Amino acid sequence: MNATWTFVGVKFGSLTPILCAMRASRFAPFCALLVTAAATVVAVATSHAGDWRQPLLIALVGALALLADRYGIQTASGSTVVATHPVFVLGMVMLGPLPMLVVGELVVLANPAATKGRIAGNMAIYGTFLTGGSLLARLVTDHIDADNSPGWFALGVIGLFLATWAVNVVLVAGYMRWLEGRRIERELAATWRPLLSAHIALACVTAVLAYLEATVGAAVLALSGVILIAYSRLQRDLLQAERHAENARQLAADAQGQRDGLVRIILDFLDARDHMTARHSAAVARYTRRIAEAAGCPDSEQRLVHTAALYHDVGKVMFADRMFQAGKLTDEEWEIVKRHPERGAELVGHLPDHEDVAAIILAHHERIDGRGYPRGLAGEDIPRLSRMISIADTYDVMTGRDSYRQPVSSAEAIEELRRVSGSQLDGDLVEIFVEHVLAVEDLAFRHGDDADFEAELLVERGSRGAWNPVAQPMQLPPPALEAA
């Protein structure tokens, strides 16, 4: 097992990253020993003779604590989740400060951390919170009778549970920062909500068991320990399963990023052979998204068509160099051109959950009159988003200053779009593009000269979650604390 750093309910291993390095202190272990000594003095001074009258009970609490401490799950960050805190709280309620101090220090020494500084810190933290918690528990039991006021007694135990857990977190965070320069504020900020809810549930279960022990007898402790450890194991397993799910989503996101990188390499390769590809793809993506917005498409479809337009020309990777130059194509070359939507759809279809994107790319050269390619679809059989890309693609090829042909003005391009609407292009979508997109934009937008592929790619990556069911990459902080 990795060298561990112990929380109540959590052990930190040597793999835990340093989130924010600070200056470490050589005096921290010495001060920790002084705190341990002070806690021992307080525990001895406040201990009653009656605290030792039930040696079997003390031994049972100690055995359960040792069992819970050993019964943990190693996480990816090197921490080990254990189930000691509910057992400790039950011991605080039933035993005095000195017996609980002894039990806590035995737990620390039975499974020591890697360094003397960490061992000293564990001893000081256990000594402080167990002694203080036992004294607080004494106030609860002295002033609240479990038989006459079960509700108040339960609330007192819940408060004891949460207070001692919070004190422990503060002490460990402070000592880690002092001893090793480690800060866990970001981890706590990322996990405090599920962490608090889990511990409130554990606190309620512990309160019920403490009430049963006070009213039925100490024999219930054996059953209590089994129930608490089983409950904690279930809670930890659920959290561990969630962690595995997060890791799986992260791996899927990493794989997606790598595949996106391959598409980007293809487009860079195309752009090196054909200087207009990257800018043209960015311009078509920008135009198409604006058409979808003006046509009243939901945000998910706007983002989907933006992605498809960005990748719509990746199939041109099959073109020979000559085919990127202006000039008449041979019959054989024209057949290759007509296959590039299929090739592009095939390449993009290999990306996880990009089937819808691939289907749009496949149909972006179909015509309303059925004379398009590759499948000769007509009218409403052509996906609506593909029809939008056809309009944007046609317009940018005519107006782009780096186009295959001599660029024309926006007005001339609009006239041509309207001329072929109803035969080549969707007439309604052409009018939406002309009246609600181009009419409200400046000259630079209408010619797409400032279209930036990298900027559009960033937009696509940021919006993919709106249409792609694969979860977005998560920033996964190593778990600072988990349910005990």
Short mmCIF file of C-alpha atoms in Angstrom, two decimals:
data_model
loop_
_atom_site.label_atom_id
_atom_site.label_comp_id
_atom_site.label_asym_id
_atom_site.label_seq_id
_atom_site.Cartn_x
_atom_site.Cartn_y
_atom_site.Cartn_z
CA MET A 1 0.00 0.00 0.00
CA ASN A 2 1.17 3.54 -0.65
CA ALA A 3 2.45 5.56 2.25
CA THR A 4 -0.62 7.16 3.74
CA TRP A 5 -1.64 10.39 5.38
CA THR A 6 -4.59 9.93 7.71
CA PHE A 7 -7.85 11.82 8.03
CA VAL A 8 -10.75 10.59 10.07
CA GLY A 9 -12.47 8.54 7.41
CA VAL A 10 -9.79 9.28 4.81
CA LYS A 11 -6.11 8.49 4.31
CA PHE A 12 -3.99 10.40 1.89
CA GLY A 13 -1.29 8.63 -0.06
CA SER A 14 1.94 9.87 -1.54
CA LEU A 15 0.33 10.13 -4.98
CA THR A 16 -1.88 13.04 -3.93
CA PRO A 17 -0.83 16.04 -6.09
CA ILE A 18 0.37 19.26 -4.53
CA LEU A 19 -2.24 21.72 -5.74
CA CYS A 20 -0.48 24.81 -4.53
CA ALA A 21 3.07 24.46 -3.25
CA MET A 22 4.04 26.57 -0.27
CA ARG A 23 6.98 26.61 2.07
CA ALA A 24 7.09 23.56 4.32
CA SER A 25 8.09 23.72 7.96
CA ARG A 26 10.57 21.53 9.84
CA PHE A 27 8.99 22.58 13.12
CA ALA A 28 5.55 21.14 12.34
CA PRO A 29 6.29 17.62 13.71
CA PHE A 30 7.73 19.06 16.92
CA CYS A 31 4.70 21.26 17.43
CA ALA A 32 2.45 18.27 16.67
CA LEU A 33 4.09 16.32 19.47
CA LEU A 34 3.51 19.23 21.83
CA VAL A 35 -0.17 19.29 20.84
CA THR A 36 -0.38 15.54 21.45
CA ALA A 37 1.14 15.99 24.88
CA ALA A 38 -1.29 18.81 25.67
CA ALA A 39 -4.25 16.72 24.52
CA THR A 40 -3.03 13.87 26.73
CA VAL A 41 -2.79 16.18 29.73
CA VAL A 42 -6.34 17.44 29.14
CA ALA A 43 -7.65 13.89 28.67
CA VAL A 44 -6.00 12.70 31.89
CA ALA A 45 -7.20 15.75 33.86
CA THR A 46 -10.79 15.35 32.71
CA SER A 47 -10.98 11.58 32.86
CA HIS A 48 -13.18 9.90 35.47
CA ALA A 49 -12.51 6.64 37.21
CA GLY A 50 -15.76 5.36 35.78
CA ASP A 51 -14.40 5.73 32.26
CA TRP A 52 -12.41 2.53 32.76
CA ARG A 53 -15.11 0.40 34.35
CA GLN A 54 -16.09 -1.23 31.07
CA PRO A 55 -12.83 -2.63 29.63
CA LEU A 56 -14.70 -4.93 27.27
CA LEU A 57 -16.57 -1.96 25.83
CA ILE A 58 -13.29 -0.08 25.35
CA ALA A 59 -11.78 -3.12 23.69
CA LEU A 60 -14.81 -3.48 21.39
CA VAL A 61 -14.66 0.19 20.32
CA GLY A 62 -10.94 -0.17 19.70
CA ALA A 63 -11.41 -3.34 17.67
CA LEU A 64 -14.14 -1.77 15.53
CA ALA A 65 -11.99 1.33 14.95
CA LEU A 66 -9.00 -0.79 13.93
CA LEU A 67 -11.20 -2.87 11.64
CA ALA A 68 -12.72 0.23 10.05
CA ASP A 69 -9.26 1.75 9.60
CA ARG A 70 -8.07 -1.33 7.73
CA TYR A 71 -11.24 -1.72 5.72
CA GLY A 72 -10.63 0.86 3.02
CA ILE A 73 -10.60 1.41 -0.71
CA GLN A 74 -7.56 2.76 -2.52
CA THR A 75 -8.40 5.60 -4.89
CA ALA A 76 -6.60 6.68 -8.04
CA SER A 77 -5.05 9.65 -6.25
CA GLY A 78 -3.40 7.47 -3.61
CA SER A 79 -5.90 8.17 -0.83
CA THR A 80 -7.71 5.45 1.08
CA VAL A 81 -11.32 5.89 2.20
CA VAL A 82 -12.02 4.30 5.63
CA ALA A 83 -14.97 4.07 8.01
CA THR A 84 -13.58 5.19 11.37
CA HIS A 85 -15.59 8.31 12.13
CA PRO A 86 -18.97 6.76 13.05
CA VAL A 87 -17.18 4.31 15.38
CA PHE A 88 -15.24 7.16 16.98
CA VAL A 89 -18.42 9.16 17.59
CA LEU A 90 -20.11 6.19 19.25
CA GLY A 91 -17.02 5.80 21.42
CA MET A 92 -17.11 9.49 22.37
CA VAL A 93 -20.69 9.08 23.55
CA MET A 94 -20.03 5.92 25.57
CA LEU A 95 -16.45 6.42 26.82
CA GLY A 96 -14.44 9.25 28.32
CA PRO A 97 -11.72 11.37 26.71
CA LEU A 98 -8.75 9.33 27.90
CA PRO A 99 -10.03 5.94 26.65
CA MET A 100 -10.86 7.49 23.30
CA LEU A 101 -7.43 9.12 23.14
CA VAL A 102 -5.82 5.74 23.72
CA VAL A 103 -8.02 4.11 21.07
CA GLY A 104 -7.22 6.84 18.54
CA GLU A 105 -3.47 6.69 19.06
CA LEU A 106 -3.54 2.90 18.74
CA VAL A 107 -5.29 3.28 15.39
CA VAL A 108 -2.58 5.71 14.23
CA LEU A 109 0.27 3.47 15.36
CA ALA A 110 -1.32 0.27 14.05
CA ASN A 111 -1.25 1.56 10.48
CA PRO A 112 1.40 4.28 10.46
CA ALA A 113 1.98 6.87 7.75
CA ALA A 114 5.14 7.01 5.65
CA THR A 115 7.04 9.74 7.50
CA LYS A 116 7.58 10.69 11.10
CA GLY A 117 6.11 14.11 10.39
CA ARG A 118 2.87 12.58 9.16
CA ILE A 119 2.70 10.15 12.08
CA ALA A 120 3.19 13.04 14.51
CA GLY A 121 0.48 15.00 12.73
CA ASN A 122 -1.96 12.10 12.85
CA MET A 123 -1.35 11.66 16.57
CA ALA A 124 -1.89 15.36 17.27
CA ILE A 125 -5.04 15.58 15.17
CA TYR A 126 -6.54 12.41 16.61
CA GLY A 127 -5.63 13.49 20.11
CA THR A 128 -7.18 16.93 19.65
CA PHE A 129 -10.46 15.99 18.03
CA LEU A 130 -11.04 12.81 20.06
CA THR A 131 -10.38 14.53 23.38
CA GLY A 132 -12.42 17.58 22.46
CA GLY A 133 -15.20 15.43 20.98
CA SER A 134 -15.37 13.25 24.08
CA LEU A 135 -15.71 16.31 26.32
CA LEU A 136 -18.43 17.68 24.05
CA ALA A 137 -20.18 14.30 24.13
CA ARG A 138 -20.03 14.40 27.94
CA LEU A 139 -21.91 17.70 27.89
CA VAL A 140 -24.57 16.14 25.68
CA THR A 141 -25.05 13.02 27.83
CA ASP A 142 -24.90 14.96 31.13
CA HIS A 143 -27.59 17.45 30.12
CA ILE A 144 -29.82 15.40 27.81
CA ASP A 145 -31.43 12.15 28.87
CA ALA A 146 -31.89 9.75 25.98
CA ASP A 147 -34.99 8.16 27.52
CA ASN A 148 -36.84 11.41 28.23
CA SER A 149 -35.60 13.51 25.29
CA PRO A 150 -34.72 11.16 22.43
CA GLY A 151 -35.10 13.88 19.80
CA TRP A 152 -32.75 16.29 21.51
CA PHE A 153 -30.32 13.47 22.23
CA ALA A 154 -30.25 12.50 18.55
CA LEU A 155 -29.71 16.12 17.52
CA GLY A 156 -26.86 16.36 20.01
CA VAL A 157 -25.16 13.29 18.55
CA ILE A 158 -25.65 14.60 14.99
CA GLY A 159 -24.13 17.91 16.01
CA LEU A 160 -21.23 16.08 17.69
CA PHE A 161 -20.64 14.03 14.53
CA LEU A 162 -20.56 17.02 12.19
CA ALA A 163 -18.61 19.27 14.55
CA THR A 164 -15.81 16.75 15.14
CA TRP A 165 -15.64 15.93 11.45
CA ALA A 166 -15.38 19.63 10.54
CA VAL A 167 -12.69 20.21 13.18
CA ASN A 168 -10.75 17.25 11.82
CA VAL A 169 -10.89 18.62 8.27
CA VAL A 170 -9.63 22.03 9.39
CA LEU A 171 -6.82 20.51 11.43
CA VAL A 172 -5.65 18.19 8.66
CA ALA A 173 -5.80 20.94 6.02
CA GLY A 174 -3.82 23.28 8.23
CA TYR A 175 -1.20 20.71 9.16
CA MET A 176 -0.76 19.52 5.56
CA ARG A 177 -0.19 23.11 4.50
CA TRP A 178 2.29 23.66 7.33
CA LEU A 179 4.19 20.38 7.09
CA GLU A 180 4.38 19.85 3.33
CA GLY A 181 3.14 23.06 1.76
CA ARG A 182 0.00 21.34 0.44
CA ARG A 183 -3.26 23.18 0.03
CA ILE A 184 -6.55 21.36 -0.44
CA GLU A 185 -8.94 24.33 -0.64
CA ARG A 186 -9.80 23.64 -4.27
CA GLU A 187 -10.48 19.98 -3.55
CA LEU A 188 -12.76 20.90 -0.66
CA ALA A 189 -14.56 23.52 -2.76
CA ALA A 190 -15.21 20.92 -5.46
CA THR A 191 -16.47 18.20 -3.10
CA TRP A 192 -18.07 19.87 -0.08
CA ARG A 193 -21.69 19.48 -1.25
CA PRO A 194 -21.76 15.68 -1.76
CA LEU A 195 -19.37 15.29 1.15
CA LEU A 196 -21.64 17.18 3.55
CA SER A 197 -24.77 15.32 2.44
CA ALA A 198 -23.08 11.94 2.89
CA HIS A 199 -21.86 12.83 6.37
CA ILE A 200 -25.27 14.15 7.42
CA ALA A 201 -26.72 10.75 6.48
CA LEU A 202 -23.98 8.97 8.45
CA ALA A 203 -24.54 11.33 11.39
CA CYS A 204 -28.25 10.41 11.49
CA VAL A 205 -27.49 6.67 11.45
CA THR A 206 -24.90 7.15 14.18
CA ALA A 207 -27.41 9.11 16.29
CA VAL A 208 -29.94 6.27 16.06
CA LEU A 209 -27.34 3.72 17.10
CA ALA A 210 -26.13 5.92 19.97
CA TYR A 211 -29.71 6.18 21.22
CA LEU A 212 -30.13 2.41 21.07
CA GLU A 213 -26.89 1.95 22.99
CA ALA A 214 -28.03 4.42 25.67
CA THR A 215 -31.48 2.85 26.07
CA VAL A 216 -30.96 -0.82 25.25
CA GLY A 217 -27.40 -1.34 26.41
CA ALA A 218 -23.80 -1.55 25.29
CA ALA A 219 -24.40 -4.92 23.64
CA VAL A 220 -25.95 -3.07 20.72
CA LEU A 221 -22.51 -1.67 19.93
CA ALA A 222 -21.46 -4.89 18.23
CA LEU A 223 -24.43 -4.69 15.88
CA SER A 224 -23.90 -0.95 15.55
CA GLY A 225 -20.34 -1.41 14.38
CA VAL A 226 -21.30 -4.00 11.79
CA ILE A 227 -24.13 -1.81 10.46
CA LEU A 228 -21.98 1.32 10.32
CA ILE A 229 -19.10 -0.38 8.57
CA ALA A 230 -21.47 -2.07 6.09
CA TYR A 231 -23.21 1.24 5.42
CA SER A 232 -19.89 3.01 5.01
CA ARG A 233 -18.64 0.33 2.65
CA LEU A 234 -21.74 0.73 0.52
CA GLN A 235 -21.31 4.51 0.50
CA ARG A 236 -17.67 4.19 -0.45
CA ASP A 237 -18.44 1.68 -3.18
CA LEU A 238 -20.99 4.06 -4.66
CA LEU A 239 -18.48 6.89 -4.58
CA GLN A 240 -15.82 4.64 -6.05
CA ALA A 241 -18.19 3.63 -8.85
CA GLU A 242 -18.90 7.29 -9.52
CA ARG A 243 -15.16 7.96 -9.62
CA HIS A 244 -14.69 5.15 -12.14
CA ALA A 245 -17.53 6.59 -14.23
CA GLU A 246 -15.84 10.00 -14.17
CA ASN A 247 -12.56 8.42 -15.22
CA ALA A 248 -14.32 6.60 -18.05
CA ARG A 249 -15.88 9.86 -19.22
CA GLN A 250 -12.49 11.52 -19.04
CA LEU A 251 -10.93 8.74 -21.12
CA ALA A 252 -13.76 9.04 -23.65
CA ALA A 253 -13.24 12.80 -23.80
CA ASP A 254 -9.48 12.32 -24.28
CA ALA A 255 -10.12 9.87 -27.09
CA GLN A 256 -12.55 12.33 -28.66
CA GLY A 257 -9.94 15.06 -28.48
CA GLN A 258 -7.40 12.82 -30.18
CA ARG A 259 -9.84 11.99 -32.97
CA ASP A 260 -10.68 15.67 -33.35
CA GLY A 261 -6.96 16.24 -33.67
CA LEU A 262 -6.84 13.77 -36.53
CA VAL A 263 -9.62 15.65 -38.33
CA ARG A 264 -7.72 18.87 -37.68
CA ILE A 265 -4.58 17.32 -39.18
CA ILE A 266 -6.55 16.34 -42.28
CA LEU A 267 -7.85 19.90 -42.64
CA ASP A 268 -4.35 21.31 -42.15
CA PHE A 269 -3.11 18.92 -44.82
CA LEU A 270 -5.87 20.04 -47.14
CA ASP A 271 -5.15 23.68 -46.40
CA ALA A 272 -1.49 23.16 -47.29
CA ARG A 273 -2.57 21.78 -50.66
CA ASP A 274 -5.50 24.12 -51.13
CA HIS A 275 -5.02 27.48 -49.45
CA MET A 276 -8.74 28.20 -49.09
CA THR A 277 -9.86 25.10 -47.16
CA ALA A 278 -9.44 26.26 -43.55
CA ARG A 279 -10.85 29.75 -44.09
CA HIS A 280 -13.64 28.42 -46.28
CA SER A 281 -14.64 25.81 -43.68
CA ALA A 282 -14.71 28.49 -40.97
CA ALA A 283 -16.80 30.84 -43.12
CA VAL A 284 -19.30 28.12 -44.05
CA ALA A 285 -19.62 27.13 -40.39
CA ARG A 286 -20.28 30.74 -39.38
CA TYR A 287 -22.79 31.36 -42.17
CA THR A 288 -24.60 28.09 -41.57
CA ARG A 289 -25.04 28.64 -37.87
CA ARG A 290 -26.49 32.08 -38.54
CA ILE A 291 -28.92 30.57 -41.07
CA ALA A 292 -30.03 27.98 -38.50
CA GLU A 293 -30.49 30.71 -35.90
CA ALA A 294 -32.50 32.91 -38.27
CA ALA A 295 -34.60 29.90 -39.33
CA GLY A 296 -35.64 29.35 -35.71
CA CYS A 297 -33.72 26.13 -35.13
CA PRO A 298 -33.14 25.18 -31.49
CA ASP A 299 -29.74 25.85 -30.04
CA SER A 300 -28.76 22.18 -30.24
CA GLU A 301 -29.34 22.14 -34.00
CA GLN A 302 -27.45 25.41 -34.43
CA ARG A 303 -24.43 23.87 -32.73
CA LEU A 304 -24.81 20.59 -34.61
CA VAL A 305 -24.86 22.23 -38.04
CA HIS A 306 -21.92 24.44 -37.05
CA THR A 307 -19.85 21.31 -36.36
CA ALA A 308 -20.95 19.63 -39.59
CA ALA A 309 -20.11 22.74 -41.62
CA LEU A 310 -16.71 23.00 -39.99
CA TYR A 311 -15.86 19.46 -41.10
CA HIS A 312 -17.86 19.37 -44.34
CA ASP A 313 -14.84 19.29 -46.68
CA VAL A 314 -12.62 16.71 -44.94
CA GLY A 315 -13.50 14.24 -47.70
CA LYS A 316 -11.38 16.28 -50.13
CA VAL A 317 -8.35 14.50 -48.69
CA MET A 318 -8.89 12.00 -51.54
CA PHE A 319 -8.35 14.69 -54.22
CA ALA A 320 -5.20 14.76 -56.30
CA ASP A 321 -3.20 18.01 -56.22
CA ARG A 322 -4.33 18.95 -59.73
CA MET A 323 -7.97 18.86 -58.66
CA PHE A 324 -7.42 21.80 -56.30
CA GLN A 325 -6.43 24.02 -59.21
CA ALA A 326 -8.87 25.93 -61.34
CA GLY A 327 -9.57 24.20 -64.59
CA LYS A 328 -11.76 21.63 -66.26
CA LEU A 329 -11.95 18.28 -64.52
CA THR A 330 -11.77 14.99 -66.35
CA ASP A 331 -14.67 12.59 -66.11
CA GLU A 332 -12.65 10.42 -63.73
CA GLU A 333 -11.80 13.41 -61.53
CA TRP A 334 -15.43 14.49 -61.48
CA GLU A 335 -16.42 11.05 -60.20
CA ILE A 336 -13.88 11.49 -57.40
CA VAL A 337 -15.37 14.90 -56.56
CA LYS A 338 -18.83 13.36 -56.30
CA ARG A 339 -17.53 10.85 -53.77
CA HIS A 340 -15.98 13.36 -51.37
CA PRO A 341 -19.15 13.82 -49.26
CA GLU A 342 -19.19 10.06 -48.64
CA ARG A 343 -15.52 10.06 -47.75
CA GLY A 344 -15.98 13.01 -45.40
CA ALA A 345 -18.99 11.38 -43.73
CA GLU A 346 -16.98 8.17 -43.32
CA LEU A 347 -14.06 9.98 -41.66
CA VAL A 348 -16.22 12.06 -39.32
CA GLY A 349 -18.43 9.06 -38.59
CA HIS A 350 -15.49 7.42 -36.87
CA LEU A 351 -15.67 10.07 -34.14
CA PRO A 352 -17.73 8.93 -31.14
CA ASP A 353 -21.38 10.04 -31.32
CA HIS A 354 -20.87 12.00 -34.56
CA GLU A 355 -23.36 9.99 -36.58
CA ASP A 356 -25.68 12.99 -36.98
CA VAL A 357 -22.77 15.16 -38.09
CA ALA A 358 -21.72 12.55 -40.65
CA ALA A 359 -25.28 12.32 -42.03
CA ILE A 360 -25.38 16.09 -42.58
CA ILE A 361 -21.99 16.08 -44.30
CA LEU A 362 -23.07 13.21 -46.56
CA ALA A 363 -25.96 15.25 -47.99
CA HIS A 364 -24.43 18.72 -48.27
CA HIS A 365 -24.05 18.47 -52.09
CA GLU A 366 -27.53 17.14 -52.79
CA ARG A 367 -29.85 19.38 -54.85
CA ILE A 368 -33.51 20.20 -54.41
CA ASP A 369 -34.22 18.93 -57.95
CA GLY A 370 -32.55 15.58 -57.23
CA ARG A 371 -29.57 16.16 -59.53
CA GLY A 372 -27.02 16.41 -56.72
CA TYR A 373 -24.62 13.83 -55.34
CA PRO A 374 -23.77 11.33 -53.95
CA ARG A 375 -27.27 9.78 -53.61
CA GLY A 376 -29.47 12.02 -55.76
CA LEU A 377 -31.83 13.01 -52.96
CA ALA A 378 -34.47 15.64 -53.69
CA GLY A 379 -36.57 18.18 -51.80
CA GLU A 380 -37.52 17.32 -48.24
CA ASP A 381 -35.55 14.08 -48.42
CA ILE A 382 -32.42 16.18 -48.03
CA PRO A 383 -31.75 16.94 -44.34
CA ARG A 384 -32.65 20.56 -43.62
CA LEU A 385 -29.31 21.26 -41.99
CA SER A 386 -27.52 19.88 -45.06
CA ARG A 387 -29.51 22.32 -47.20
CA MET A 388 -28.24 25.17 -45.05
CA ILE A 389 -24.63 24.09 -45.60
CA SER A 390 -25.25 23.93 -49.36
CA ILE A 391 -26.33 27.58 -49.37
CA ALA A 392 -23.41 28.76 -47.23
CA ASP A 393 -20.94 26.67 -49.24
CA THR A 394 -22.20 28.01 -52.57
CA TYR A 395 -22.18 31.60 -51.36
CA ASP A 396 -18.64 31.50 -49.92
CA VAL A 397 -17.18 29.85 -53.01
CA MET A 398 -18.56 32.76 -55.06
CA THR A 399 -17.51 35.59 -52.74
CA GLY A 400 -14.31 34.33 -51.10
CA ARG A 401 -11.27 36.20 -52.36
CA ASP A 402 -9.24 33.00 -52.16
CA SER A 403 -11.85 31.01 -54.08
CA TYR A 404 -11.30 28.79 -57.12
CA ARG A 405 -12.91 31.42 -59.33
CA GLN A 406 -12.79 35.18 -59.63
CA PRO A 407 -14.74 36.43 -56.58
CA VAL A 408 -17.94 38.34 -57.12
CA SER A 409 -19.68 40.92 -54.98
CA SER A 410 -22.16 39.94 -52.32
CA ALA A 411 -24.98 41.40 -54.40
CA GLU A 412 -24.00 39.31 -57.43
CA ALA A 413 -23.75 36.19 -55.26
CA ILE A 414 -27.21 36.87 -53.81
CA GLU A 415 -28.60 37.21 -57.32
CA GLU A 416 -27.09 33.82 -58.24
CA LEU A 417 -28.43 32.18 -55.05
CA ARG A 418 -31.92 33.37 -55.93
CA ARG A 419 -31.53 32.23 -59.52
CA VAL A 420 -30.82 28.61 -58.49
CA SER A 421 -33.21 28.55 -55.52
CA GLY A 422 -35.89 25.94 -55.95
CA SER A 423 -33.70 23.86 -58.25
CA GLN A 424 -30.27 23.61 -56.64
CA LEU A 425 -30.91 25.30 -53.28
CA ASP A 426 -33.82 25.51 -50.82
CA GLY A 427 -35.66 28.73 -51.77
CA ASP A 428 -37.04 29.47 -48.29
CA LEU A 429 -33.64 29.05 -46.65
CA VAL A 430 -32.01 31.21 -49.34
CA GLU A 431 -34.39 34.07 -48.47
CA ILE A 432 -33.70 33.62 -44.76
CA PHE A 433 -29.97 33.82 -45.46
CA VAL A 434 -30.34 36.90 -47.65
CA GLU A 435 -32.92 38.84 -45.65
CA HIS A 436 -32.03 37.92 -42.07
CA VAL A 437 -28.28 37.23 -42.15
CA LEU A 438 -26.47 39.03 -44.97
CA ALA A 439 -28.72 42.10 -44.88
CA VAL A 440 -27.70 42.92 -41.30
CA GLU A 441 -23.94 42.29 -41.58
CA ASP A 442 -20.97 44.31 -42.79
CA LEU A 443 -18.79 43.78 -45.86
CA ALA A 444 -16.14 41.69 -44.07
CA PHE A 445 -18.76 39.22 -42.89
CA ARG A 446 -20.43 39.04 -46.28
CA HIS A 447 -17.11 38.07 -47.89
CA GLY A 448 -15.92 35.81 -45.07
CA ASP A 449 -12.39 37.18 -45.31
CA ASP A 450 -11.98 37.35 -41.54
CA ALA A 451 -13.27 33.82 -40.93
CA ASP A 452 -10.85 32.07 -38.57
CA PHE A 453 -10.86 28.28 -38.44
CA GLU A 454 -9.22 28.11 -35.03
CA ALA A 455 -11.82 30.48 -33.57
CA GLU A 456 -14.68 28.44 -35.03
CA LEU A 457 -13.07 25.23 -33.77
CA LEU A 458 -12.98 26.65 -30.24
CA VAL A 459 -16.69 27.52 -30.56
CA GLU A 460 -17.41 23.97 -31.72
CA ARG A 461 -15.50 22.37 -28.85
CA GLY A 462 -17.19 24.58 -26.30
CA SER A 463 -20.68 23.80 -27.58
CA ARG A 464 -20.37 20.09 -28.35
CA GLY A 465 -22.16 19.05 -25.15
CA ALA A 466 -25.38 20.65 -26.41
CA TRP A 467 -25.82 17.96 -29.07
CA ASN A 468 -23.25 15.29 -28.22
CA PRO A 469 -24.35 12.86 -25.50
CA VAL A 470 -20.75 12.18 -24.50
CA ALA A 471 -19.98 14.16 -21.34
CA GLN A 472 -17.54 17.01 -21.63
CA PRO A 473 -14.05 16.62 -20.19
CA MET A 474 -14.25 17.15 -16.49
CA GLN A 475 -11.67 18.82 -14.39
CA LEU A 476 -11.27 16.09 -11.83
CA PRO A 477 -9.61 17.20 -8.63
CA PRO A 478 -8.21 14.32 -6.60
CA PRO A 479 -10.74 13.47 -3.89
CA ALA A 480 -9.81 15.42 -0.78
CA LEU A 481 -12.44 13.68 1.34
CA GLU A 482 -15.01 11.01 0.80
CA ALA A 483 -17.85 9.68 2.95
CA ALA A 484 -16.40 7.69 5.83
#
